[in-house]
Amino acid sequence: MRKAIRSKLDKLVGLNVRCAGRASNLFWLGFGEKILVTRRGKTEEVAEYALHIQCSWRIVKGNKIVVASRDFYSPRTGLDDENEYFEWDVQGNNRFDEPVEFFIEGINEHTIVERVDSDEVGGLKIFLSQGYLVEVFRIRQKTMSIVSSGDFSTERKTALTLLSQEKVLKTSNRIIKETKKAQTR
């Protein structure tokens, strides 16, 4: 599995970190150039690649944890822990939303992916410049995917889900075939 993951994620090496955020408890990081895509008739600027993570993870700098996956489920500073109306999935309500803003402000066009490493069970380390490290602790079968805008002229997205080495290779081959078909249209 290590080889399969690295073969997909090595394409991030040398790319800039552009953005980070969440959709519910799915954490995403954007890499590469900023591009314009049209979705549902609306044009927006997005990163060339996005890594979607839905398992345990953390971002560290030096010996400090900047932000981690469990921060989704804790109230932000100033919101009472005992508040019976705490809605963790509302943007700005949880502890994740504060430090990720600091992280985003700290990254700039000079923050790049220096290298990627993985383990045999799908864990992942992304070493960034400026001393940042993204660690992913895969504990289930389906936990991560890398999303690419693919062939920008077709305005389609493709997802390579990291389930197993065999599944990754089958998915990659299918996406390559679909992209070639779309390019010949």
PDB file of C-alpha atoms in Angstrom:
ATOM      1  CA  MET A   1       0.000   0.000   0.000  1.00  0.00           C
ATOM      2  CA  ARG A   2       2.916   2.331   0.705  1.00  0.00           C
ATOM      3  CA  LYS A   3       3.965   2.366  -2.965  1.00  0.00           C
ATOM      4  CA  ALA A   4       0.430   2.956  -4.222  1.00  0.00           C
ATOM      5  CA  ILE A   5      -0.111   5.910  -1.901  1.00  0.00           C
ATOM      6  CA  ARG A   6       3.249   7.470  -2.673  1.00  0.00           C
ATOM      7  CA  SER A   7       2.738   7.074  -6.412  1.00  0.00           C
ATOM      8  CA  LYS A   8      -0.439   9.151  -6.116  1.00  0.00           C
ATOM      9  CA  LEU A   9       0.719  11.698  -3.563  1.00  0.00           C
ATOM     10  CA  ASP A  10       4.250  12.254  -4.864  1.00  0.00           C
ATOM     11  CA  LYS A  11       2.672  14.556  -7.473  1.00  0.00           C
ATOM     12  CA  LEU A  12       2.142  17.020  -4.597  1.00  0.00           C
ATOM     13  CA  VAL A  13       5.899  17.364  -3.952  1.00  0.00           C
ATOM     14  CA  GLY A  14       7.046  20.838  -4.945  1.00  0.00           C
ATOM     15  CA  LEU A  15       3.512  22.227  -5.068  1.00  0.00           C
ATOM     16  CA  ASN A  16       2.371  25.159  -2.947  1.00  0.00           C
ATOM     17  CA  VAL A  17      -0.108  24.690  -0.133  1.00  0.00           C
ATOM     18  CA  ARG A  18      -2.954  27.028  -1.073  1.00  0.00           C
ATOM     19  CA  CYS A  19      -5.765  26.519   1.390  1.00  0.00           C
ATOM     20  CA  ALA A  20      -7.311  24.369   4.090  1.00  0.00           C
ATOM     21  CA  GLY A  21     -10.798  23.930   5.402  1.00  0.00           C
ATOM     22  CA  ARG A  22     -13.596  21.561   6.232  1.00  0.00           C
ATOM     23  CA  ALA A  23     -16.987  20.368   5.180  1.00  0.00           C
ATOM     24  CA  SER A  24     -18.591  18.901   8.283  1.00  0.00           C
ATOM     25  CA  ASN A  25     -15.886  16.527   9.601  1.00  0.00           C
ATOM     26  CA  LEU A  26     -14.049  16.168   6.277  1.00  0.00           C
ATOM     27  CA  PHE A  27     -10.747  18.080   6.374  1.00  0.00           C
ATOM     28  CA  TRP A  28      -9.228  19.231   3.098  1.00  0.00           C
ATOM     29  CA  LEU A  29      -5.952  20.773   2.002  1.00  0.00           C
ATOM     30  CA  GLY A  30      -5.509  22.481  -1.376  1.00  0.00           C
ATOM     31  CA  PHE A  31      -2.261  22.221  -3.373  1.00  0.00           C
ATOM     32  CA  GLY A  32      -0.859  23.562  -6.631  1.00  0.00           C
ATOM     33  CA  GLU A  33      -1.909  26.453  -8.799  1.00  0.00           C
ATOM     34  CA  LYS A  34      -5.161  28.264  -8.262  1.00  0.00           C
ATOM     35  CA  ILE A  35      -7.519  27.580 -11.145  1.00  0.00           C
ATOM     36  CA  LEU A  36     -11.004  28.661 -12.145  1.00  0.00           C
ATOM     37  CA  VAL A  37     -13.696  25.986 -12.362  1.00  0.00           C
ATOM     38  CA  THR A  38     -17.369  26.270 -13.103  1.00  0.00           C
ATOM     39  CA  ARG A  39     -19.744  24.245 -10.955  1.00  0.00           C
ATOM     40  CA  ARG A  40     -23.502  24.448 -11.293  1.00  0.00           C
ATOM     41  CA  GLY A  41     -23.109  27.568 -13.428  1.00  0.00           C
ATOM     42  CA  LYS A  42     -20.941  29.383 -10.854  1.00  0.00           C
ATOM     43  CA  THR A  43     -17.226  30.073 -11.454  1.00  0.00           C
ATOM     44  CA  GLU A  44     -14.926  29.807  -8.454  1.00  0.00           C
ATOM     45  CA  GLU A  45     -11.202  29.727  -7.748  1.00  0.00           C
ATOM     46  CA  VAL A  46      -9.882  26.458  -6.323  1.00  0.00           C
ATOM     47  CA  ALA A  47      -6.551  24.734  -5.826  1.00  0.00           C
ATOM     48  CA  GLU A  48      -5.400  22.356  -8.543  1.00  0.00           C
ATOM     49  CA  TYR A  49      -5.450  19.390  -6.114  1.00  0.00           C
ATOM     50  CA  ALA A  50      -7.272  18.810  -2.837  1.00  0.00           C
ATOM     51  CA  LEU A  51      -6.509  16.090  -0.337  1.00  0.00           C
ATOM     52  CA  HIS A  52      -9.723  15.056   1.445  1.00  0.00           C
ATOM     53  CA  ILE A  53      -9.168  13.437   4.848  1.00  0.00           C
ATOM     54  CA  GLN A  54     -11.879  11.886   6.973  1.00  0.00           C
ATOM     55  CA  CYS A  55      -9.959  10.079   9.688  1.00  0.00           C
ATOM     56  CA  SER A  56      -7.625  11.082  12.532  1.00  0.00           C
ATOM     57  CA  TRP A  57      -5.037  13.686  11.524  1.00  0.00           C
ATOM     58  CA  ARG A  58      -3.054  16.589  12.903  1.00  0.00           C
ATOM     59  CA  ILE A  59      -0.862  19.454  11.743  1.00  0.00           C
ATOM     60  CA  VAL A  60       2.208  20.116  13.842  1.00  0.00           C
ATOM     61  CA  LYS A  61       4.906  22.751  13.770  1.00  0.00           C
ATOM     62  CA  GLY A  62       7.995  21.968  15.791  1.00  0.00           C
ATOM     63  CA  ASN A  63       6.829  20.364  19.015  1.00  0.00           C
ATOM     64  CA  LYS A  64       3.332  21.907  18.986  1.00  0.00           C
ATOM     65  CA  ILE A  65       0.066  20.655  17.547  1.00  0.00           C
ATOM     66  CA  VAL A  66      -1.433  23.478  15.479  1.00  0.00           C
ATOM     67  CA  VAL A  67      -4.797  21.809  14.781  1.00  0.00           C
ATOM     68  CA  ALA A  68      -6.141  18.247  14.869  1.00  0.00           C
ATOM     69  CA  SER A  69      -9.180  16.224  13.864  1.00  0.00           C
ATOM     70  CA  ARG A  70     -10.742  16.109  17.349  1.00  0.00           C
ATOM     71  CA  ASP A  71     -10.890  19.924  17.341  1.00  0.00           C
ATOM     72  CA  PHE A  72     -14.039  19.594  15.223  1.00  0.00           C
ATOM     73  CA  TYR A  73     -15.951  18.403  18.276  1.00  0.00           C
ATOM     74  CA  SER A  74     -14.874  21.037  20.830  1.00  0.00           C
ATOM     75  CA  PRO A  75     -16.414  24.506  21.136  1.00  0.00           C
ATOM     76  CA  ARG A  76     -14.364  27.480  19.995  1.00  0.00           C
ATOM     77  CA  THR A  77     -12.843  29.854  22.528  1.00  0.00           C
ATOM     78  CA  GLY A  78     -15.563  31.814  24.260  1.00  0.00           C
ATOM     79  CA  LEU A  79     -18.281  29.262  23.602  1.00  0.00           C
ATOM     80  CA  ASP A  80     -19.256  27.508  26.822  1.00  0.00           C
ATOM     81  CA  ASP A  81     -18.389  23.777  26.958  1.00  0.00           C
ATOM     82  CA  GLU A  82     -21.664  23.185  28.745  1.00  0.00           C
ATOM     83  CA  ASN A  83     -23.703  24.922  26.047  1.00  0.00           C
ATOM     84  CA  GLU A  84     -26.413  22.421  25.197  1.00  0.00           C
ATOM     85  CA  TYR A  85     -26.841  24.103  21.822  1.00  0.00           C
ATOM     86  CA  PHE A  86     -23.238  23.615  20.653  1.00  0.00           C
ATOM     87  CA  GLU A  87     -23.408  22.640  16.999  1.00  0.00           C
ATOM     88  CA  TRP A  88     -19.927  21.452  16.054  1.00  0.00           C
ATOM     89  CA  ASP A  89     -20.620  21.333  12.312  1.00  0.00           C
ATOM     90  CA  VAL A  90     -21.571  25.014  12.016  1.00  0.00           C
ATOM     91  CA  GLN A  91     -18.678  26.972  10.444  1.00  0.00           C
ATOM     92  CA  GLY A  92     -16.931  29.098  13.093  1.00  0.00           C
ATOM     93  CA  ASN A  93     -18.421  27.213  16.050  1.00  0.00           C
ATOM     94  CA  ASN A  94     -15.714  24.690  16.807  1.00  0.00           C
ATOM     95  CA  ARG A  95     -12.101  24.730  17.917  1.00  0.00           C
ATOM     96  CA  PHE A  96     -10.842  23.678  14.445  1.00  0.00           C
ATOM     97  CA  ASP A  97     -11.991  26.900  12.829  1.00  0.00           C
ATOM     98  CA  GLU A  98      -9.698  29.132  14.941  1.00  0.00           C
ATOM     99  CA  PRO A  99      -6.285  27.481  14.519  1.00  0.00           C
ATOM    100  CA  VAL A 100      -6.880  26.595  10.870  1.00  0.00           C
ATOM    101  CA  GLU A 101      -7.249  30.325  10.200  1.00  0.00           C
ATOM    102  CA  PHE A 102      -3.846  30.844  11.841  1.00  0.00           C
ATOM    103  CA  PHE A 103      -2.414  28.028   9.712  1.00  0.00           C
ATOM    104  CA  ILE A 104      -3.867  29.513   6.512  1.00  0.00           C
ATOM    105  CA  GLU A 105      -2.464  32.945   7.380  1.00  0.00           C
ATOM    106  CA  GLY A 106       0.927  31.334   8.126  1.00  0.00           C
ATOM    107  CA  ILE A 107       1.165  29.572   4.796  1.00  0.00           C
ATOM    108  CA  ASN A 108       1.933  31.634   1.756  1.00  0.00           C
ATOM    109  CA  GLU A 109       3.205  31.145  -1.747  1.00  0.00           C
ATOM    110  CA  HIS A 110       6.482  29.897  -0.268  1.00  0.00           C
ATOM    111  CA  THR A 111       4.950  27.011   1.708  1.00  0.00           C
ATOM    112  CA  ILE A 112       5.473  23.908  -0.396  1.00  0.00           C
ATOM    113  CA  VAL A 113       5.279  20.158  -0.033  1.00  0.00           C
ATOM    114  CA  GLU A 114       8.858  19.023   0.534  1.00  0.00           C
ATOM    115  CA  ARG A 115       8.187  15.292   0.680  1.00  0.00           C
ATOM    116  CA  VAL A 116       5.524  12.680   1.339  1.00  0.00           C
ATOM    117  CA  ASP A 117       5.867   9.451   3.277  1.00  0.00           C
ATOM    118  CA  SER A 118       3.376   6.696   4.066  1.00  0.00           C
ATOM    119  CA  ASP A 119       3.240   3.447   5.974  1.00  0.00           C
ATOM    120  CA  GLU A 120       1.961  -0.014   5.090  1.00  0.00           C
ATOM    121  CA  VAL A 121      -1.545   0.576   6.489  1.00  0.00           C
ATOM    122  CA  GLY A 122      -2.221   3.864   4.747  1.00  0.00           C
ATOM    123  CA  GLY A 123      -0.906   6.362   7.292  1.00  0.00           C
ATOM    124  CA  LEU A 124       0.611   9.452   5.773  1.00  0.00           C
ATOM    125  CA  LYS A 125       3.073  12.241   6.529  1.00  0.00           C
ATOM    126  CA  ILE A 126       3.284  15.350   4.386  1.00  0.00           C
ATOM    127  CA  PHE A 127       6.377  17.419   5.169  1.00  0.00           C
ATOM    128  CA  LEU A 128       5.865  21.096   4.368  1.00  0.00           C
ATOM    129  CA  SER A 129       8.343  23.945   4.279  1.00  0.00           C
ATOM    130  CA  GLN A 130       8.285  26.377   7.208  1.00  0.00           C
ATOM    131  CA  GLY A 131       8.443  23.424   9.610  1.00  0.00           C
ATOM    132  CA  TYR A 132       4.865  22.166   9.202  1.00  0.00           C
ATOM    133  CA  LEU A 133       4.014  18.454   9.186  1.00  0.00           C
ATOM    134  CA  VAL A 134       0.621  16.970   8.298  1.00  0.00           C
ATOM    135  CA  GLU A 135       0.097  13.526   9.836  1.00  0.00           C
ATOM    136  CA  VAL A 136      -2.777  11.235   8.857  1.00  0.00           C
ATOM    137  CA  PHE A 137      -3.616   8.144  10.912  1.00  0.00           C
ATOM    138  CA  ARG A 138      -5.727   5.860   8.763  1.00  0.00           C
ATOM    139  CA  ILE A 139      -7.941   3.641  10.897  1.00  0.00           C
ATOM    140  CA  ARG A 140     -10.633   2.550   8.417  1.00  0.00           C
ATOM    141  CA  GLN A 141     -10.797   1.345   4.859  1.00  0.00           C
ATOM    142  CA  LYS A 142     -12.077   4.553   3.243  1.00  0.00           C
ATOM    143  CA  THR A 143     -10.475   7.609   4.778  1.00  0.00           C
ATOM    144  CA  MET A 144      -8.627   9.715   2.196  1.00  0.00           C
ATOM    145  CA  SER A 145      -8.852  10.789  -1.400  1.00  0.00           C
ATOM    146  CA  ILE A 146      -6.934  13.152  -3.613  1.00  0.00           C
ATOM    147  CA  VAL A 147      -9.094  15.201  -5.912  1.00  0.00           C
ATOM    148  CA  SER A 148      -7.777  16.723  -9.106  1.00  0.00           C
ATOM    149  CA  SER A 149      -9.520  19.081 -11.459  1.00  0.00           C
ATOM    150  CA  GLY A 150      -8.208  16.768 -14.188  1.00  0.00           C
ATOM    151  CA  ASP A 151      -8.498  18.114 -17.698  1.00  0.00           C
ATOM    152  CA  PHE A 152      -9.539  21.691 -16.964  1.00  0.00           C
ATOM    153  CA  SER A 153     -11.276  22.088 -20.306  1.00  0.00           C
ATOM    154  CA  THR A 154     -13.830  19.424 -19.383  1.00  0.00           C
ATOM    155  CA  GLU A 155     -14.435  20.988 -15.961  1.00  0.00           C
ATOM    156  CA  ARG A 156     -14.679  17.597 -14.308  1.00  0.00           C
ATOM    157  CA  LYS A 157     -13.220  16.351 -11.055  1.00  0.00           C
ATOM    158  CA  THR A 158     -11.769  12.940 -10.437  1.00  0.00           C
ATOM    159  CA  ALA A 159     -11.189  11.280  -7.100  1.00  0.00           C
ATOM    160  CA  LEU A 160      -8.553   8.662  -6.380  1.00  0.00           C
ATOM    161  CA  THR A 161      -9.737   6.989  -3.200  1.00  0.00           C
ATOM    162  CA  LEU A 162      -7.080   5.185  -1.213  1.00  0.00           C
ATOM    163  CA  LEU A 163      -8.739   1.898  -0.283  1.00  0.00           C
ATOM    164  CA  SER A 164      -6.148  -0.687  -1.192  1.00  0.00           C
ATOM    165  CA  GLN A 165      -3.303  -0.945  -3.648  1.00  0.00           C
ATOM    166  CA  GLU A 166      -5.405  -2.977  -6.077  1.00  0.00           C
ATOM    167  CA  LYS A 167      -8.348  -0.568  -5.865  1.00  0.00           C
ATOM    168  CA  VAL A 168      -6.066   2.463  -6.367  1.00  0.00           C
ATOM    169  CA  LEU A 169      -4.514   0.970  -9.486  1.00  0.00           C
ATOM    170  CA  LYS A 170      -7.909   0.016 -10.947  1.00  0.00           C
ATOM    171  CA  THR A 171      -9.290   3.483 -10.191  1.00  0.00           C
ATOM    172  CA  SER A 172      -6.243   5.178 -11.730  1.00  0.00           C
ATOM    173  CA  ASN A 173      -6.505   3.146 -14.912  1.00  0.00           C
ATOM    174  CA  ARG A 174     -10.246   3.892 -15.192  1.00  0.00           C
ATOM    175  CA  ILE A 175      -9.652   7.632 -14.702  1.00  0.00           C
ATOM    176  CA  ILE A 176      -6.888   7.671 -17.302  1.00  0.00           C
ATOM    177  CA  LYS A 177      -9.222   5.974 -19.799  1.00  0.00           C
ATOM    178  CA  GLU A 178     -12.078   8.391 -18.990  1.00  0.00           C
ATOM    179  CA  THR A 179      -9.779  11.405 -19.343  1.00  0.00           C
ATOM    180  CA  LYS A 180      -8.489  10.179 -22.724  1.00  0.00           C
ATOM    181  CA  LYS A 181     -12.076   9.675 -23.904  1.00  0.00           C
ATOM    182  CA  ALA A 182     -13.048  13.177 -22.769  1.00  0.00           C
ATOM    183  CA  GLN A 183     -10.044  14.689 -24.541  1.00  0.00           C
ATOM    184  CA  THR A 184     -10.959  13.049 -27.856  1.00  0.00           C
ATOM    185  CA  ARG A 185     -14.536  14.429 -27.793  1.00  0.00           C
TER     186      ARG A 185
END
